[in-house]
Short mmCIF file of C-alpha atoms in Angstrom, two decimals:
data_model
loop_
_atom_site.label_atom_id
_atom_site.label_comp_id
_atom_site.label_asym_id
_atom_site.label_seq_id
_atom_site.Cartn_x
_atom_site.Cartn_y
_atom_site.Cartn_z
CA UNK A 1 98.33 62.54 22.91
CA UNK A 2 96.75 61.52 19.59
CA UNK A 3 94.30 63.78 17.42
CA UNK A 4 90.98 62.79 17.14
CA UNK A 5 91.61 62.06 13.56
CA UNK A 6 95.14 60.52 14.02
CA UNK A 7 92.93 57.91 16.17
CA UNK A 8 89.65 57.58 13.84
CA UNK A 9 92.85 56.61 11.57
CA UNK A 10 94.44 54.23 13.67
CA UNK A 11 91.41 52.34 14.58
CA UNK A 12 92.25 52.15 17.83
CA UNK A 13 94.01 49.39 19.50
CA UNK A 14 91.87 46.60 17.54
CA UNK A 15 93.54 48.00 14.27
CA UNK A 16 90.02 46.79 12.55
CA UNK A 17 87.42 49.48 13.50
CA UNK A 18 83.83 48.41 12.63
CA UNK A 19 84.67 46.18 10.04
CA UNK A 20 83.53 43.06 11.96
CA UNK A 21 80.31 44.03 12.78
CA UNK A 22 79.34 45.86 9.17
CA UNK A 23 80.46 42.78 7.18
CA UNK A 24 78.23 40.60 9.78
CA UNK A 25 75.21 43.51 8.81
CA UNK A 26 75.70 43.26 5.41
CA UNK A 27 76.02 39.39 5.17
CA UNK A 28 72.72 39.42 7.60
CA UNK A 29 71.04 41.72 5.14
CA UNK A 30 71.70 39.15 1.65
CA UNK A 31 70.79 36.40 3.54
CA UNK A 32 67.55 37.36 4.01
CA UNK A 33 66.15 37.11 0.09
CA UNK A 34 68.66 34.20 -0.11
CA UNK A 35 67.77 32.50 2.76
CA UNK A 36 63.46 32.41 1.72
CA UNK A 37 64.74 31.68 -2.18
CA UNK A 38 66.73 28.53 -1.08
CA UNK A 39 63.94 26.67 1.44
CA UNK A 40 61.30 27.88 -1.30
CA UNK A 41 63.61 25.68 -3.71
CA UNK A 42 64.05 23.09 -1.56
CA UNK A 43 60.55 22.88 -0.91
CA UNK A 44 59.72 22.49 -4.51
CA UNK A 45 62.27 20.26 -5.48
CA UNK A 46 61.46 17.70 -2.45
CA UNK A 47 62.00 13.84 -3.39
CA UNK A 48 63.17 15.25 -7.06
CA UNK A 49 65.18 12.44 -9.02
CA UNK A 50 69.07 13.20 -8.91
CA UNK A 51 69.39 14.87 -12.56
CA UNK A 52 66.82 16.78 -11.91
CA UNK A 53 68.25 18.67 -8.93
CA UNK A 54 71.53 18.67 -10.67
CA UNK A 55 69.78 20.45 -13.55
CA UNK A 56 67.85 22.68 -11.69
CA UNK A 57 70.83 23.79 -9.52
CA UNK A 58 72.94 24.44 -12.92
CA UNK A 59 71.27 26.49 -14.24
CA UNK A 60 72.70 30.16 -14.58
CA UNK A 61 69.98 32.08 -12.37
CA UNK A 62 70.00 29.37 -9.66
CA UNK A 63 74.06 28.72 -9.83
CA UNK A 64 74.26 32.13 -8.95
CA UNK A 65 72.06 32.58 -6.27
CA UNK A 66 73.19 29.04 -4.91
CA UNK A 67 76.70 30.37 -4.92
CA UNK A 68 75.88 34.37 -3.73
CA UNK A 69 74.19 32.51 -1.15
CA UNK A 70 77.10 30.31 -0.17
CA UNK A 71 79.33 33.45 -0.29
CA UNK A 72 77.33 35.23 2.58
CA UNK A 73 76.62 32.21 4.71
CA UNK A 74 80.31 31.44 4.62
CA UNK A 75 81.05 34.58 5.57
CA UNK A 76 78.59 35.39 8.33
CA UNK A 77 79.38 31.84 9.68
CA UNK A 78 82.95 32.45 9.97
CA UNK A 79 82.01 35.76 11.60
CA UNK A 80 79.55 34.36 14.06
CA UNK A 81 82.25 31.84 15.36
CA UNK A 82 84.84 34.02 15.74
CA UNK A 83 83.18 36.18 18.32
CA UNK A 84 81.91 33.05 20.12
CA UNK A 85 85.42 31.43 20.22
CA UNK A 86 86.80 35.10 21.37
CA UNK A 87 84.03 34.95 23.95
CA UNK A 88 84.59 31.64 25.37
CA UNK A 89 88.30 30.46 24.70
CA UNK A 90 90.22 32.84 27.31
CA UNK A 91 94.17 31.45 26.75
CA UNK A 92 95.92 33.11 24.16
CA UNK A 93 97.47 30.13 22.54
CA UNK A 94 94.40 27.51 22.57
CA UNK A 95 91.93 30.84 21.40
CA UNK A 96 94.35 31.13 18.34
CA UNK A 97 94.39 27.14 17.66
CA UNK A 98 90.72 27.04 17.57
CA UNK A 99 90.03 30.36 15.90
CA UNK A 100 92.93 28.90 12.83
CA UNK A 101 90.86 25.79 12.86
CA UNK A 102 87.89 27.50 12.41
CA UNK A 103 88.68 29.19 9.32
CA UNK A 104 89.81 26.61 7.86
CA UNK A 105 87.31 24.29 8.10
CA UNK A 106 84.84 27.21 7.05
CA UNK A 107 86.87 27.64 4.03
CA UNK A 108 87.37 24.14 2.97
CA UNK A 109 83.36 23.95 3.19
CA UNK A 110 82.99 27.05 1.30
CA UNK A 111 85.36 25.86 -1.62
CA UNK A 112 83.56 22.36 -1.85
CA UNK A 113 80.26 23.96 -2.04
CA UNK A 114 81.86 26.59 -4.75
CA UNK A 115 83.36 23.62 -6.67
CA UNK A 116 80.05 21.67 -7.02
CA UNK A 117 78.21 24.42 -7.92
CA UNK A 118 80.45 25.34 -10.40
CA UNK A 119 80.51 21.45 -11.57
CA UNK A 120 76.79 21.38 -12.31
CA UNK A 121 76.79 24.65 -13.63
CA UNK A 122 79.40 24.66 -16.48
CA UNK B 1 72.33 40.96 50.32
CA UNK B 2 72.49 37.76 48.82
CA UNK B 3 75.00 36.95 46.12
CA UNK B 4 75.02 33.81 43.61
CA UNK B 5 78.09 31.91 44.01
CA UNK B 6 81.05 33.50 41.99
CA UNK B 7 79.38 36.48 41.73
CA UNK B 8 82.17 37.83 44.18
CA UNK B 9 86.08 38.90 44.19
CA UNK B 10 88.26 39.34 46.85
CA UNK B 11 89.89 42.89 46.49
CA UNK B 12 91.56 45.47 48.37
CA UNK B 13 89.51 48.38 49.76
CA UNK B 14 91.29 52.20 50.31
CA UNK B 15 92.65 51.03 53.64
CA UNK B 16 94.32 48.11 52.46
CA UNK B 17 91.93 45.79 53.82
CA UNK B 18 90.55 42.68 52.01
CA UNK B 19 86.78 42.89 50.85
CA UNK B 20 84.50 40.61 48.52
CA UNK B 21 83.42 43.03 45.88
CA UNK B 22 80.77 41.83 43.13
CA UNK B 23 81.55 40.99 40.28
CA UNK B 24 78.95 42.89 37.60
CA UNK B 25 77.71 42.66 34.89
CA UNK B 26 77.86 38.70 35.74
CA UNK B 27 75.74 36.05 34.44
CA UNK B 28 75.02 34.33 37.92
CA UNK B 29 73.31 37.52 39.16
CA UNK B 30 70.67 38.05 36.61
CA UNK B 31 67.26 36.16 36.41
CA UNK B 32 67.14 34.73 33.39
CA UNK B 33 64.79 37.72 31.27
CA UNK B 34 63.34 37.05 27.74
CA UNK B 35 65.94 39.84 26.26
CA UNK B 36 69.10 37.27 27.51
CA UNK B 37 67.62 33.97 26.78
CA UNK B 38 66.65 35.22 23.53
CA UNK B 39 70.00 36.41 22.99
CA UNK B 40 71.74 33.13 23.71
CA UNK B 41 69.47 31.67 21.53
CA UNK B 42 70.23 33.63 19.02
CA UNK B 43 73.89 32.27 19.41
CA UNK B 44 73.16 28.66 20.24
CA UNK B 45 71.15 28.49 16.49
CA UNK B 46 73.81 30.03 14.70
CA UNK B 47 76.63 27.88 15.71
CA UNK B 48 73.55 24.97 14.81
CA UNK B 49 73.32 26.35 11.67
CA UNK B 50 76.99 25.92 11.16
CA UNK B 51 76.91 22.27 12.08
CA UNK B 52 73.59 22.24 10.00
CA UNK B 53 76.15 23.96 6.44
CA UNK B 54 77.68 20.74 6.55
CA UNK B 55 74.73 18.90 5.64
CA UNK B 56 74.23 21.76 2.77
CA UNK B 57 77.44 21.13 1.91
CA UNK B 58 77.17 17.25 1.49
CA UNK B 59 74.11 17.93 -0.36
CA UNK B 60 75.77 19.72 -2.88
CA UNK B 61 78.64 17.75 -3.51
CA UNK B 62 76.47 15.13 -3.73
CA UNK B 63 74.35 16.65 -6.26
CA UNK B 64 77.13 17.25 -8.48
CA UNK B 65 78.73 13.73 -7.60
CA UNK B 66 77.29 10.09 -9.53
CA UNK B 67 73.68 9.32 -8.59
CA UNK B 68 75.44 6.52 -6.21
CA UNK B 69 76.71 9.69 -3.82
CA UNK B 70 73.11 11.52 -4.34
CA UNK B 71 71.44 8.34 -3.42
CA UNK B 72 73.46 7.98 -0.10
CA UNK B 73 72.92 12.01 0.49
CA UNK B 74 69.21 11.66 0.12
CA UNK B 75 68.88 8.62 2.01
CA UNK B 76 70.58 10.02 4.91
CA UNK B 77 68.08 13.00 5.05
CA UNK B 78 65.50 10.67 4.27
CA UNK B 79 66.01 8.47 7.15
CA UNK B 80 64.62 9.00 10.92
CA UNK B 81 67.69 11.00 12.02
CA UNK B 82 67.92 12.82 9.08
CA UNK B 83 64.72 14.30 9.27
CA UNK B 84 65.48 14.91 13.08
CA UNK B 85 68.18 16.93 12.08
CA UNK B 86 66.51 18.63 9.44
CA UNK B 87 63.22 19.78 11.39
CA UNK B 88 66.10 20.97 13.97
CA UNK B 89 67.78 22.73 10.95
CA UNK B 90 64.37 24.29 9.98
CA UNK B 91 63.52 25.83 13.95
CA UNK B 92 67.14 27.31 13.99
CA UNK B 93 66.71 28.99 10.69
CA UNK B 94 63.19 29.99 11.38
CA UNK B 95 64.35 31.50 14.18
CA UNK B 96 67.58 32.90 13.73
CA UNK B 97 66.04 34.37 10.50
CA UNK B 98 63.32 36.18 12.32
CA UNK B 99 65.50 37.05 15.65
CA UNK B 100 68.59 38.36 13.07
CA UNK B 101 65.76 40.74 11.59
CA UNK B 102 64.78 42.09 14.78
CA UNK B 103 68.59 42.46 15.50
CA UNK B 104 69.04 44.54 12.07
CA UNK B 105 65.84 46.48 13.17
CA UNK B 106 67.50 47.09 16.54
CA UNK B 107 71.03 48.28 14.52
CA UNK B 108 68.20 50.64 12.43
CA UNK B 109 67.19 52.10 16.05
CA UNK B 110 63.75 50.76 15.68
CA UNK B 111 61.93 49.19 18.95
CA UNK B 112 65.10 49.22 20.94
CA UNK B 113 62.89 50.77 24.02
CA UNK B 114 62.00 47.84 26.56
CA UNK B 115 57.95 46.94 26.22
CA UNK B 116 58.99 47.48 22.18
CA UNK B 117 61.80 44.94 22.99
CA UNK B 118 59.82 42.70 24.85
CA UNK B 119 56.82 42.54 22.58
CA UNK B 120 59.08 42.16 19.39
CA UNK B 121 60.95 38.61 20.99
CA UNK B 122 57.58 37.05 21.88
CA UNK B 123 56.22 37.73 18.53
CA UNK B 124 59.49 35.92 17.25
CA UNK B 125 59.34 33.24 19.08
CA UNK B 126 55.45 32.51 18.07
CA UNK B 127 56.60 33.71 14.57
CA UNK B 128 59.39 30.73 14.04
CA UNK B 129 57.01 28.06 15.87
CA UNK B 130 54.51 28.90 12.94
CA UNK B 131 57.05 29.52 10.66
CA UNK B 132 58.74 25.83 11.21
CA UNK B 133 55.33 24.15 11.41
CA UNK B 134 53.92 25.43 7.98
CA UNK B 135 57.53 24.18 6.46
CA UNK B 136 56.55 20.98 7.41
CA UNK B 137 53.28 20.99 6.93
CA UNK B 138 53.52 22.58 3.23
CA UNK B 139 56.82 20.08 2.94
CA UNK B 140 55.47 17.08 3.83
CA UNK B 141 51.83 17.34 1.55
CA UNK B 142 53.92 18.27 -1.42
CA UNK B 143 56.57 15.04 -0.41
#
C-alpha cells in the first residue's frame, strides 16, 4: 500500500503527472496573442519585396515574437502529435518508431525556423 | 437491440458460457453529435496545421536565404495551389484558434453544461467561416 502522498509523488504509473496536458494549456494560451500578431503581419506585409520582409522580420520586437511564437507552436505541435500517434499506433515497436520520428522532424523544423530568424535578426 | 458491426466481443459470462458483450464507449455506436465531430475536427486541423508549419518554415528560411530562394517561396504561395493550401491553412487556424479557446474555456469550467456546449460549437463554427472569409477578403483588397 502506498500513501496518498508517496503516490501524488510517484506520479503514478505514467511517471509524468499532468505535465502533458499543462504544457499543451500553456502553449494554447501564448498562441493566442501570437497567433492574431503573426496573420495581422502577414496581412500587412502581403506581396512585400524580399528585403523588406527580411527587414521587417529582423527587427528586435518582431524577431522575438517571430521566434516566442515558433517556440510555442513547436511545442504544442509536438504535443498534439504525440497523443494522436499514442491514440492511433497500437504496437509497441512501430508507436515508438513513429513517435522518434516525430520529434525529430518537429525539432529539425523548429531549429531551421530558429536559425533564420536569428539570421535576419543579427 | 441492434448493434453496429464491431461494436461486439465475444466473452465469457459467470457460467462459463460464451456471450457477445458490447463493446462501449465505441465509435460505431454513437450518431455522429456536434460535440464529437467538432472534436475530431479539432484534431484533423491541428495535425493540418502541422503539415501547414512547413510552409512557415520554408517561408522563413527563405526570407533569410538570397532573393533567388524568396522568389521561389513566394511564387509557390503565389501560384493556384499555393493559395489552395493557404486558404486551407487560414480555415484550420480560424478554427482551431476559436475551437482551442472554447477548449481553454471548458479547462476554466465555463459552459461545460450541454445546451452551453452546444451553443458555444455552432457559434465557432459560424465564427471561423467569417473569420476565414474577412482574411481573404481584407487580404486580397490590400494584395
Amino acid at each position: 500500500m502506498r500513501s496518498a502522498l508517496g503516490r501524488v509523488r510517484g506520479l503514478g504509473s505514467a511517471k509524468s503527472g499532468t505535465g502533458h496536458w499543462w504544457a499543451q494549456r500553456l502553449t494554447a494560451i501564448a498562441l493566442v496573442p501570437l497567433a492574431v500578431w503573426f496573420v495581422l503581419s502577414l496581412l500587412a506585409h502581403l506581396g512585400a519585396p524580399h528585403a523588406a520582409v527580411a527587414h521587417w522580420i529582423g527587427r528586435p520586437v518582431n524577431a522575438v515574437l517571430l521566434l516566442a511564437l515558433i517556440v510555442a507552436l513547436f511545442h504544442h505541435l509536438q504535443l498534439g502529435l504525440q497523443v494522436v500517434i499514442e491514440d492511433y499506433i497500437h504496437g509497441e515497436g512501430s508507436r515508438l518508431a513513429v513517435l522518434l520520428s516525430m520529434r525529430a522532424a518537429v525539432a529539425l523544423l523548429f531549429l531551421t525556423a530558429f536559425v533564420a530568424i536569428l539570421r535576419m535578426a543579427l | 437491440m441492434k448493434h453496429a458491426p464491431g461494436a461486439l466481443r465475444m466473452a465469457r459470462n459467470s457460467d462459463g458460457k460464451w456471450v457477445e458483450r458490447p463493446l462501449s464507449p465505441h465509435l460505431q455506436i454513437y450518431r455522429p453529435q456536434i460535440t464529437s465531430t467538432l472534436s475530431i475536427f479539432h484534431r484533423i486541423t491541428g495535425v493540418g496545421l502541422g503539415v501547414g508549419a512547413l510552409l512557415l518554415v520554408w517561408w522563413l528560411a527563405a526570407a533569410a536565404g538570397t532573393d533567388a530562394d524568396y522568389a521561389r517561396a513566394a511564387g509557390f504561395i503565389g501560384s493556384p495551389l499555393g493559395l489552395i493550401l493557404l486558404f486551407l491553412w487560414t480555415a484550420a487556424l480560424a478554427y482551431h484558434f476559436l475551437n482551442g479557446i472554447r477548449h481553454l474555456a471548458w479547462d476554466a469550467g465555463i459552459g461545460f453544461e450541454l445546451p452551453a456546449a452546444h451553443a458555444s460549437g455552432k457559434l465557432v463554427v459560424v465564427a471561423a467561416i467569417v473569420l476565414t472569409l474577412l482574411v481573404w477578403v481584407v487580404g486580397l483588397v490590400i494584395w
